[in-house]
PDB file of C-alpha atoms and ligand atoms in Angstrom:
ATOM      1  CA  MET F1163     -89.154 113.230 159.408  1.00 93.00           C
ATOM      2  CA  LYS F1164     -85.685 113.857 161.094  1.00 97.00           C
ATOM      3  CA  ILE F1165     -84.214 110.754 163.438  1.00 98.00           C
ATOM      4  CA  GLY F1166     -81.129 111.267 165.515  1.00 98.00           C
ATOM      5  CA  VAL F1167     -79.088 109.014 166.661  1.00 98.00           C
ATOM      6  CA  LEU F1168     -76.818 109.056 170.156  1.00 98.00           C
ATOM      7  CA  ALA F1169     -73.974 108.716 168.691  1.00 98.00           C
ATOM      8  CA  VAL F1170     -71.449 109.126 172.364  1.00 98.00           C
ATOM      9  CA  GLN F1171     -70.022 105.626 170.976  1.00 97.00           C
ATOM     10  CA  GLY F1172     -70.906 102.603 169.253  1.00 95.00           C
ATOM     11  CA  ALA F1173     -72.448 101.587 166.112  1.00 95.00           C
ATOM     12  CA  ALA F1174     -74.548 105.662 165.039  1.00 98.00           C
ATOM     13  CA  ARG F1175     -72.327 105.658 161.563  1.00 98.00           C
ATOM     14  CA  GLU F1176     -74.470 102.429 160.215  1.00 98.00           C
ATOM     15  CA  HIS F1177     -77.744 103.397 161.592  1.00 98.00           C
ATOM     16  CA  ILE F1178     -77.674 107.439 160.313  1.00 98.00           C
ATOM     17  CA  LEU F1179     -76.733 105.281 156.539  1.00 98.00           C
ATOM     18  CA  CYS F1180     -79.248 102.664 156.930  1.00 98.00           C
ATOM     19  CA  LEU F1181     -81.864 105.925 157.903  1.00 98.00           C
ATOM     20  CA  SER F1182     -80.284 108.189 154.688  1.00 98.00           C
ATOM     21  CA  ARG F1183     -80.575 104.831 152.583  1.00 98.00           C
ATOM     22  CA  LEU F1184     -84.471 105.546 153.750  1.00 97.00           C
ATOM     23  CA  GLY F1185     -84.585 108.616 152.400  1.00 97.00           C
ATOM     24  CA  VAL F1186     -84.279 110.247 156.195  1.00 97.00           C
ATOM     25  CA  GLU F1187     -82.668 113.159 157.731  1.00 97.00           C
ATOM     26  CA  ALA F1188     -80.542 111.902 160.204  1.00 98.00           C
ATOM     27  CA  VAL F1189     -78.421 113.345 162.786  1.00 98.00           C
ATOM     28  CA  PRO F1190     -76.086 112.261 165.253  1.00 98.00           C
ATOM     29  CA  VAL F1191     -76.889 113.291 168.951  1.00 98.00           C
ATOM     30  CA  LEU F1192     -73.895 114.630 170.652  1.00 98.00           C
ATOM     31  CA  ARG F1193     -75.575 117.628 172.589  1.00 98.00           C
ATOM     32  CA  PRO F1194     -78.661 118.593 174.163  1.00 98.00           C
ATOM     33  CA  ALA F1195     -78.924 121.100 171.568  1.00 98.00           C
ATOM     34  CA  ASP F1196     -78.813 118.024 169.834  1.00 98.00           C
ATOM     35  CA  LEU F1197     -82.234 116.652 170.247  1.00 98.00           C
ATOM     36  CA  ALA F1198     -83.993 119.508 169.278  1.00 97.00           C
ATOM     37  CA  GLY F1199     -87.391 118.920 166.539  1.00 97.00           C
ATOM     38  CA  LEU F1200     -86.173 114.837 166.084  1.00 98.00           C
ATOM     39  CA  SER F1201     -89.187 112.209 165.426  1.00 98.00           C
ATOM     40  CA  GLY F1202     -87.385 109.646 166.871  1.00 98.00           C
ATOM     41  CA  LEU F1203     -84.235 108.766 168.384  1.00 98.00           C
ATOM     42  CA  ILE F1204     -82.016 105.898 167.804  1.00 98.00           C
ATOM     43  CA  LEU F1205     -79.652 104.210 170.800  1.00 98.00           C
ATOM     44  CA  PRO F1206     -77.041 102.267 169.452  1.00 98.00           C
ATOM     45  CA  GLY F1207     -75.094  99.495 170.045  1.00 97.00           C
ATOM     46  CA  GLY F1208     -71.613  99.744 171.974  1.00 96.00           C
ATOM     47  CA  GLU F1209     -70.856  99.551 175.474  1.00 96.00           C
ATOM     48  CA  SER F1210     -73.469 100.559 177.743  1.00 97.00           C
ATOM     49  CA  THR F1211     -71.262 101.106 180.867  1.00 97.00           C
ATOM     50  CA  ALA F1212     -69.134 103.471 178.219  1.00 98.00           C
ATOM     51  CA  GLN F1213     -71.987 105.444 176.338  1.00 98.00           C
ATOM     52  CA  TRP F1214     -73.611 105.950 179.563  1.00 98.00           C
ATOM     53  CA  ARG F1215     -70.746 107.941 181.237  1.00 98.00           C
ATOM     54  CA  LEU F1216     -70.437 110.048 178.097  1.00 98.00           C
ATOM     55  CA  LEU F1217     -73.455 111.007 178.110  1.00 98.00           C
ATOM     56  CA  SER F1218     -73.541 111.698 181.440  1.00 98.00           C
ATOM     57  CA  ARG F1219     -70.334 114.009 181.104  1.00 98.00           C
ATOM     58  CA  ALA F1220     -72.217 115.258 177.475  1.00 98.00           C
ATOM     59  CA  GLY F1221     -74.902 117.181 179.753  1.00 98.00           C
ATOM     60  CA  LEU F1222     -77.504 114.471 178.139  1.00 98.00           C
ATOM     61  CA  LEU F1223     -78.772 112.487 181.014  1.00 98.00           C
ATOM     62  CA  GLY F1224     -81.242 114.872 181.947  1.00 98.00           C
ATOM     63  CA  PRO F1225     -82.268 116.659 178.981  1.00 98.00           C
ATOM     64  CA  LEU F1226     -82.633 112.613 177.593  1.00 98.00           C
ATOM     65  CA  GLN F1227     -84.978 111.286 180.585  1.00 98.00           C
ATOM     66  CA  GLU F1228     -87.192 114.434 179.787  1.00 98.00           C
ATOM     67  CA  ALA F1229     -87.416 113.302 175.872  1.00 98.00           C
ATOM     68  CA  LEU F1230     -88.370 109.782 176.858  1.00 98.00           C
ATOM     69  CA  LYS F1231     -90.695 110.381 179.694  1.00 97.00           C
ATOM     70  CA  GLU F1232     -92.157 113.123 176.667  1.00 97.00           C
ATOM     71  CA  GLY F1233     -92.998 109.998 174.349  1.00 97.00           C
ATOM     72  CA  LEU F1234     -90.121 110.608 172.355  1.00 98.00           C
ATOM     73  CA  PRO F1235     -90.333 107.457 170.111  1.00 98.00           C
ATOM     74  CA  ALA F1236     -86.782 105.236 170.523  1.00 98.00           C
ATOM     75  CA  PHE F1237     -85.110 102.199 169.331  1.00 99.00           C
ATOM     76  CA  GLY F1238     -82.598 100.626 171.627  1.00 98.00           C
ATOM     77  CA  THR F1239     -80.257  98.038 169.526  1.00 98.00           C
ATOM     78  CA  CYS F1240     -77.558  95.950 171.809  1.00 97.00           C
ATOM     79  CA  ALA F1241     -76.444  98.109 174.365  1.00 98.00           C
ATOM     80  CA  GLY F1242     -78.904 100.915 173.417  1.00 98.00           C
ATOM     81  CA  LEU F1243     -81.700  98.344 175.143  1.00 98.00           C
ATOM     82  CA  ILE F1244     -79.775  98.031 177.989  1.00 98.00           C
ATOM     83  CA  LEU F1245     -79.710 101.677 178.535  1.00 98.00           C
ATOM     84  CA  LEU F1246     -83.477 101.417 177.907  1.00 98.00           C
ATOM     85  CA  ALA F1247     -84.456  98.749 180.183  1.00 98.00           C
ATOM     86  CA  ARG F1248     -85.987  98.598 183.148  1.00 98.00           C
ATOM     87  CA  GLU F1249     -83.631  96.161 185.293  1.00 98.00           C
ATOM     88  CA  ILE F1250     -80.382  94.544 184.388  1.00 98.00           C
ATOM     89  CA  THR F1251     -80.248  91.207 185.757  1.00 97.00           C
ATOM     90  CA  ASN F1252     -76.073  91.493 186.360  1.00 95.00           C
ATOM     91  CA  TRP F1253     -75.459  95.207 187.272  1.00 95.00           C
ATOM     92  CA  PRO F1254     -75.752  97.319 189.978  1.00 94.00           C
ATOM     93  CA  GLU F1255     -77.531 100.533 187.817  1.00 94.00           C
ATOM     94  CA  ARG F1256     -80.278 100.807 185.853  1.00 95.00           C
ATOM     95  CA  TYR F1257     -79.999 103.568 183.182  1.00 98.00           C
ATOM     96  CA  PHE F1258     -83.649 105.337 181.842  1.00 98.00           C
ATOM     97  CA  GLY F1259     -85.469 102.294 182.664  1.00 98.00           C
ATOM     98  CA  VAL F1260     -88.491 103.380 180.013  1.00 98.00           C
ATOM     99  CA  LEU F1261     -88.941  99.556 178.313  1.00 98.00           C
ATOM    100  CA  ASP F1262     -90.452  97.969 180.864  1.00 98.00           C
ATOM    101  CA  VAL F1263     -88.440  94.748 180.463  1.00 98.00           C
ATOM    102  CA  VAL F1264     -85.055  92.590 182.732  1.00 98.00           C
ATOM    103  CA  VAL F1265     -82.395  92.121 180.564  1.00 98.00           C
ATOM    104  CA  GLU F1266     -79.106  90.079 181.086  1.00 97.00           C
ATOM    105  CA  ARG F1267     -75.746  92.347 179.562  1.00 96.00           C
ATOM    106  CA  ASN F1268     -73.697  89.407 177.713  1.00 92.00           C
ATOM    107  CA  ALA F1269     -75.844  86.524 177.460  1.00 88.00           C
ATOM    108  CA  THR F1270     -77.123  85.572 174.315  1.00 69.00           C
ATOM    109  CA  GLY F1271     -78.000  81.234 173.606  1.00 55.00           C
ATOM    110  CA  ARG F1272     -75.392  79.091 174.085  1.00 59.00           C
ATOM    111  CA  GLN F1273     -73.126  81.867 172.939  1.00 58.00           C
ATOM    112  CA  VAL F1274     -71.690  84.838 174.481  1.00 64.00           C
ATOM    113  CA  ASP F1275     -69.210  85.987 171.260  1.00 77.00           C
ATOM    114  CA  SER F1276     -70.259  87.153 167.746  1.00 86.00           C
ATOM    115  CA  PHE F1277     -73.030  85.322 165.397  1.00 91.00           C
ATOM    116  CA  GLU F1278     -74.925  86.396 162.699  1.00 94.00           C
ATOM    117  CA  ALA F1279     -78.579  84.337 162.543  1.00 95.00           C
ATOM    118  CA  GLU F1280     -82.232  85.079 160.957  1.00 96.00           C
ATOM    119  CA  VAL F1281     -84.841  85.986 163.659  1.00 97.00           C
ATOM    120  CA  LYS F1282     -88.382  85.199 162.756  1.00 96.00           C
ATOM    121  CA  VAL F1283     -89.797  88.960 163.713  1.00 97.00           C
ATOM    122  CA  GLU F1284     -94.402  89.089 163.136  1.00 92.00           C
ATOM    123  CA  GLY F1285     -95.115  90.197 160.482  1.00 93.00           C
ATOM    124  CA  LEU F1286     -92.138  90.648 158.064  1.00 95.00           C
ATOM    125  CA  GLY F1287     -90.757  87.070 158.425  1.00 96.00           C
ATOM    126  CA  GLU F1288     -86.903  86.077 158.901  1.00 97.00           C
ATOM    127  CA  VAL F1289     -85.028  89.089 159.871  1.00 98.00           C
ATOM    128  CA  PRO F1290     -80.861  89.027 159.266  1.00 97.00           C
ATOM    129  CA  ALA F1291     -79.330  89.821 162.327  1.00 97.00           C
ATOM    130  CA  VAL F1292     -75.953  90.369 164.063  1.00 96.00           C
ATOM    131  CA  PHE F1293     -75.890  89.267 167.523  1.00 95.00           C
ATOM    132  CA  ILE F1294     -72.495  91.011 169.506  1.00 93.00           C
ATOM    133  CA  ARG F1295     -71.992  90.399 172.797  1.00 92.00           C
ATOM    134  CA  ALA F1296     -75.849  90.704 173.106  1.00 95.00           C
ATOM    135  CA  PRO F1297     -78.163  91.750 176.287  1.00 96.00           C
ATOM    136  CA  ALA F1298     -80.354  88.437 176.671  1.00 95.00           C
ATOM    137  CA  ILE F1299     -84.380  89.592 177.788  1.00 97.00           C
ATOM    138  CA  ARG F1300     -85.144  87.354 180.775  1.00 97.00           C
ATOM    139  CA  ALA F1301     -88.686  88.653 181.441  1.00 98.00           C
ATOM    140  CA  VAL F1302     -90.952  91.106 179.957  1.00 98.00           C
ATOM    141  CA  GLY F1303     -93.810  93.306 181.233  1.00 98.00           C
ATOM    142  CA  PRO F1304     -97.796  93.187 180.481  1.00 98.00           C
ATOM    143  CA  LYS F1305     -97.535  96.568 177.986  1.00 98.00           C
ATOM    144  CA  VAL F1306     -94.474  94.545 176.438  1.00 98.00           C
ATOM    145  CA  GLU F1307     -94.982  92.959 172.595  1.00 98.00           C
ATOM    146  CA  VAL F1308     -92.815  90.166 171.946  1.00 98.00           C
ATOM    147  CA  LEU F1309     -92.049  90.884 167.712  1.00 98.00           C
ATOM    148  CA  GLY F1310     -89.667  88.617 167.228  1.00 98.00           C
ATOM    149  CA  ARG F1311     -87.560  85.881 168.787  1.00 97.00           C
ATOM    150  CA  TYR F1312     -84.264  83.518 167.971  1.00 95.00           C
ATOM    151  CA  ASP F1313     -84.120  80.311 169.709  1.00 92.00           C
ATOM    152  CA  GLY F1314     -87.535  80.325 171.291  1.00 93.00           C
ATOM    153  CA  GLU F1315     -85.989  83.502 172.822  1.00 94.00           C
ATOM    154  CA  PRO F1316     -87.350  87.215 172.682  1.00 97.00           C
ATOM    155  CA  VAL F1317     -84.441  89.317 170.794  1.00 97.00           C
ATOM    156  CA  LEU F1318     -86.936  92.375 169.337  1.00 98.00           C
ATOM    157  CA  VAL F1319     -89.909  93.926 171.665  1.00 98.00           C
ATOM    158  CA  ARG F1320     -91.868  97.163 171.159  1.00 98.00           C
ATOM    159  CA  GLN F1321     -93.835  99.191 174.122  1.00 98.00           C
ATOM    160  CA  SER F1322     -96.009 101.486 172.405  1.00 97.00           C
ATOM    161  CA  SER F1323     -93.473 103.144 170.036  1.00 97.00           C
ATOM    162  CA  ILE F1324     -90.736 102.285 172.043  1.00 98.00           C
ATOM    163  CA  LEU F1325     -88.160  99.261 170.030  1.00 98.00           C
ATOM    164  CA  GLY F1326     -85.684  97.285 171.617  1.00 98.00           C
ATOM    165  CA  ALA F1327     -83.476  94.658 169.992  1.00 98.00           C
ATOM    166  CA  THR F1328     -80.631  92.211 171.579  1.00 97.00           C
ATOM    167  CA  PHE F1329     -78.991  92.475 168.130  1.00 97.00           C
ATOM    168  CA  HIS F1330     -77.487  95.117 165.531  1.00 97.00           C
ATOM    169  CA  PRO F1331     -80.263  95.125 162.784  1.00 97.00           C
ATOM    170  CA  GLU F1332     -77.939  97.965 161.099  1.00 97.00           C
ATOM    171  CA  LEU F1333     -75.014  95.384 160.141  1.00 97.00           C
ATOM    172  CA  THR F1334     -76.539  94.199 158.129  1.00 96.00           C
ATOM    173  CA  GLU F1335     -78.296  95.597 153.699  1.00 96.00           C
ATOM    174  CA  ASP F1336     -81.695  94.644 155.458  1.00 97.00           C
ATOM    175  CA  LEU F1337     -83.860  97.470 156.518  1.00 98.00           C
ATOM    176  CA  ARG F1338     -86.809  96.595 157.563  1.00 98.00           C
ATOM    177  CA  LEU F1339     -86.678  97.480 161.083  1.00 98.00           C
ATOM    178  CA  HIS F1340     -85.725 100.603 160.595  1.00 98.00           C
ATOM    179  CA  GLU F1341     -88.658 101.090 158.537  1.00 98.00           C
ATOM    180  CA  PHE F1342     -90.570  99.777 160.661  1.00 97.00           C
ATOM    181  CA  PHE F1343     -88.853 102.153 163.075  1.00 98.00           C
ATOM    182  CA  LEU F1344     -90.065 104.796 161.389  1.00 98.00           C
ATOM    183  CA  ASN F1345     -93.709 103.941 161.346  1.00 97.00           C
ATOM    184  CA  LEU F1346     -93.656 103.972 165.104  1.00 97.00           C
ATOM    185  CA  CYS F1347     -92.198 107.475 164.558  1.00 97.00           C
ATOM    186  CA  GLY F1348     -94.665 109.079 162.170  1.00 90.00           C
ATOM    187  CA  LYS F1349     -97.642 107.945 164.469  1.00 56.00           C
ATOM    188  CA  GLY F1350     -95.985 110.010 167.149  1.00 44.00           C
TER     189      GLY F1350
HETATM  190  N1  LIG B2569     -72.246  93.889 175.665  1.00 75.92           N
HETATM  191  C1  LIG B2569     -72.107  95.278 175.508  1.00 75.92           C
HETATM  192  C2  LIG B2569     -72.980  95.760 176.531  1.00 75.92           C
HETATM  193  O1  LIG B2569     -73.578  95.611 177.677  1.00 75.92           O
HETATM  194  C3  LIG B2569     -73.641  95.346 174.216  1.00 75.92           C
HETATM  195  C4  LIG B2569     -72.924  94.649 173.143  1.00 75.92           C
HETATM  196  C5  LIG B2569     -73.459  95.434 172.007  1.00 75.92           C
HETATM  197  O2  LIG B2569     -73.597  96.762 171.975  1.00 75.92           O
HETATM  198  N2  LIG B2569     -73.337  95.184 170.582  1.00 75.92           N
HETATM  199  O3  LIG B2569     -73.029  96.944 176.757  1.00 75.92           O
END
């Protein structure tokens, strides 16, 4: 199984390391040809606006939109979740829009800056999470399952084979969410 990690900006390297530790081939995605033969795609955290601009410059927007439309499993973390979301409350643009959630940028909980916390995840128990200027999930559509909450608010969601987290799982030693995503990729 080969998993791609968008690598134009942000925490790509850490995701690649997590996948490698799980024994999976992980490739950085920098150009359209890198999408060939992928079983899944991770959209890392970073800065969504910068990522979008760089994806556009790399000619990746069309090919990515197409791949997502065709059902390529995807895992968006933090900025990656913002790129997948249907709507962003405090931003005029909408990006790929394939995950039926409404997000607010730079908004998690009572703190705007970074913090670590345990997130309660369905079926997995407590999972460590790093929040860095994280988005908040303000609403989820009928096909979206809330898998994880922090402080009562949704922070991990799934719609079919699309997974979204408001936090950075790749900055902890815990590989369970990557493993969970790989299972979604296996089911294709
Ligand atoms: N604040 C960033 C954004 O709006 C996301 C932060 C992150 O990915 N850690 O894109």
